[in-house]
Short mmCIF file of C-alpha atoms in Angstrom, two decimals:
data_model
loop_
_atom_site.label_atom_id
_atom_site.label_comp_id
_atom_site.label_asym_id
_atom_site.label_seq_id
_atom_site.Cartn_x
_atom_site.Cartn_y
_atom_site.Cartn_z
CA MET A 1 30.85 23.08 52.95
CA ASN A 2 30.49 19.32 52.65
CA VAL A 3 33.28 17.03 51.51
CA MET A 4 32.03 16.71 47.90
CA ASN A 5 31.86 20.50 47.53
CA LYS A 6 35.41 20.79 48.86
CA ILE A 7 36.63 18.16 46.39
CA LYS A 8 34.84 19.91 43.50
CA SER A 9 36.35 23.27 44.53
CA TYR A 10 39.82 21.71 44.58
CA MET A 11 39.26 20.13 41.16
CA ASP A 12 38.02 23.46 39.74
CA VAL A 13 41.16 25.24 40.93
CA ASN A 14 43.33 22.42 39.57
CA VAL A 15 41.71 22.62 36.12
CA GLU A 16 42.00 26.42 36.03
CA THR A 17 45.66 26.21 37.03
CA ASN A 18 46.39 23.61 34.32
CA VAL A 19 44.59 25.65 31.66
CA SER A 20 46.14 28.99 32.59
CA SER A 21 49.66 27.57 32.33
CA ALA A 22 49.05 25.40 29.26
CA ASP A 23 50.36 25.83 25.74
CA ALA A 24 48.21 24.91 22.72
CA HIS A 25 49.39 21.28 22.82
CA LYS A 26 48.47 20.89 26.48
CA LEU A 27 45.08 22.58 25.97
CA ILE A 28 44.14 19.95 23.39
CA LEU A 29 45.18 17.21 25.84
CA LEU A 30 42.99 18.82 28.50
CA LEU A 31 40.06 18.90 26.06
CA TYR A 32 40.52 15.20 25.32
CA GLN A 33 40.63 14.48 29.04
CA GLY A 34 37.52 16.58 29.68
CA ALA A 35 35.59 14.76 26.95
CA LEU A 36 36.67 11.38 28.29
CA LEU A 37 35.61 12.32 31.82
CA ALA A 38 32.23 13.56 30.58
CA ILE A 39 31.67 10.27 28.71
CA ALA A 40 32.64 8.24 31.78
CA SER A 41 30.20 10.31 33.82
CA ALA A 42 27.46 9.75 31.21
CA ARG A 43 28.12 6.01 31.34
CA ASN A 44 27.81 5.95 35.13
CA HIS A 45 24.60 7.98 35.04
CA MET A 46 23.24 5.73 32.27
CA LEU A 47 23.88 2.59 34.31
CA ARG A 48 22.22 4.17 37.36
CA LYS A 49 19.19 5.25 35.24
CA GLU A 50 19.85 8.93 36.05
CA ILE A 51 18.44 10.20 32.76
CA ALA A 52 18.80 13.96 33.27
CA LEU A 53 22.39 13.71 34.52
CA LYS A 54 23.25 11.30 31.70
CA GLY A 55 21.91 13.79 29.17
CA LYS A 56 23.85 16.62 30.75
CA SER A 57 27.10 14.63 30.65
CA VAL A 58 26.57 13.56 27.03
CA SER A 59 25.83 17.17 26.09
CA HIS A 60 28.99 18.27 27.87
CA ALA A 61 31.09 15.73 25.94
CA ILE A 62 29.56 16.86 22.65
CA THR A 63 30.30 20.50 23.50
CA ILE A 64 33.95 19.69 24.18
CA ILE A 65 34.24 17.72 20.95
CA ASP A 66 32.44 20.26 18.75
CA GLU A 67 33.38 23.59 20.32
CA GLY A 68 36.82 22.59 21.57
CA LEU A 69 38.47 19.85 19.55
CA ARG A 70 36.71 20.29 16.22
CA ALA A 71 36.77 24.09 16.35
CA SER A 72 40.52 24.08 17.04
CA LEU A 73 41.31 22.38 13.73
CA ASN A 74 43.08 24.56 11.17
CA GLN A 75 41.34 23.35 8.02
CA GLU A 76 43.62 25.32 5.68
CA ALA A 77 46.97 24.28 7.11
CA GLY A 78 45.83 20.80 8.16
CA GLY A 79 44.62 19.67 4.75
CA ASP A 80 43.29 16.12 4.57
CA LEU A 81 44.28 15.33 8.15
CA ALA A 82 42.21 18.23 9.53
CA HIS A 83 39.31 17.31 7.24
CA ASN A 84 39.42 13.66 8.38
CA LEU A 85 39.64 14.64 12.05
CA SER A 86 36.70 17.00 11.61
CA ALA A 87 34.66 14.17 10.08
CA LEU A 88 35.69 11.85 12.93
CA TYR A 89 34.68 14.44 15.55
CA GLU A 90 31.33 14.87 13.77
CA TYR A 91 30.87 11.08 13.81
CA MET A 92 31.67 10.97 17.54
CA SER A 93 29.10 13.68 18.30
CA HIS A 94 26.49 11.80 16.28
CA ARG A 95 27.29 8.54 18.08
CA LEU A 96 27.04 10.26 21.47
CA LEU A 97 23.56 11.48 20.54
CA GLN A 98 22.63 7.91 19.57
CA ALA A 99 24.02 6.58 22.85
CA ASN A 100 21.94 9.09 24.75
CA LEU A 101 18.73 8.29 22.86
CA GLN A 102 19.23 4.51 22.93
CA ASN A 103 20.73 4.31 26.44
CA ASP A 104 23.55 2.24 24.97
CA PRO A 105 26.77 2.19 27.00
CA ALA A 106 28.54 0.28 24.20
CA ILE A 107 28.31 3.37 22.00
CA LEU A 108 29.81 5.47 24.79
CA ASP A 109 32.63 2.94 25.02
CA GLU A 110 33.18 3.17 21.25
CA VAL A 111 33.54 6.97 21.35
CA SER A 112 35.69 6.79 24.47
CA GLY A 113 38.01 4.36 22.67
CA LEU A 114 38.32 6.68 19.68
CA LEU A 115 39.09 9.66 21.92
CA THR A 116 41.60 7.62 23.92
CA ASP A 117 43.43 6.66 20.72
CA LEU A 118 43.49 10.26 19.52
CA ARG A 119 44.68 11.54 22.89
CA GLY A 120 47.49 8.97 22.89
CA ALA A 121 48.54 9.99 19.39
CA TRP A 122 48.44 13.67 20.39
CA GLU A 123 50.56 12.95 23.48
CA ASN A 124 53.11 11.08 21.37
CA ILE A 125 53.69 13.91 18.91
CA ARG A 126 55.15 15.99 21.73
CA THR A 127 58.93 15.82 21.56
CA PRO A 128 61.48 17.18 24.05
CA ASN A 129 62.09 20.10 21.68
CA ALA A 130 58.37 20.78 21.27
CA ALA A 131 58.26 23.15 24.23
CA ALA A 132 60.83 25.36 22.54
CA ALA A 133 59.07 25.02 19.20
CA THR A 134 55.74 26.21 20.59
CA THR A 135 57.22 29.61 21.25
CA ALA A 136 58.49 29.85 17.67
CA ALA A 137 55.43 28.50 15.87
CA PRO A 138 51.99 30.01 16.49
CA PRO A 139 49.22 27.65 17.59
CA PRO A 140 46.25 26.95 15.30
CA ALA A 141 43.94 29.94 14.89
CA SER A 142 41.28 28.78 17.31
CA ALA A 143 43.66 27.11 19.77
CA LYS A 144 45.54 30.29 20.68
CA THR A 145 46.08 30.59 24.39
CA SER A 146 44.43 33.96 24.89
CA THR A 147 42.74 34.69 28.17
CA TYR A 148 39.34 34.29 26.51
CA GLY A 149 40.36 30.96 24.98
CA LYS A 150 41.63 29.68 28.29
CA HIS A 151 38.43 30.68 30.08
CA ALA A 152 36.41 28.95 27.37
CA ALA A 153 38.55 25.84 27.78
CA VAL A 154 38.00 25.90 31.55
CA SER A 155 34.24 26.12 30.95
CA MET A 156 34.30 23.19 28.54
CA ILE A 157 36.48 21.00 30.74
CA HIS A 158 34.47 21.52 33.92
CA GLU A 159 31.60 19.13 34.40
CA ARG A 160 28.48 21.18 34.91
CA ALA A 161 26.59 18.50 36.82
#
């Protein structure tokens, strides 16, 4: 096993460990991180003119945004905030498609900036009492930490390059 394969194996175990021990709040943070890493990877592949790998990374970021972040929104309980976040996630996915088609790293940077802002806001809503509160309040319907949900999160977070 070469060094890169060993590093990838270590990273895979690290992601699976983080996901298996994560509450709903932490899973969303991991999804943000996975999307940001996929966009950074797409940017690097774009700059190196590695078209197929760029496309794969952009597709991975879109999957995390659409099937992870957007799907985890509770539209009923979240009201206008959930609706606005859903629209923002849809916008990000559309912009990522444009970045891929136009080979425009500035668009990738735009989406990365939006995700970074959202991740920071999500991190800041965690209070010291939030860990205790997560056991009392159920997570959003699609962000429940079932075994299936955790395996799906692991699949979305892993880069499939």
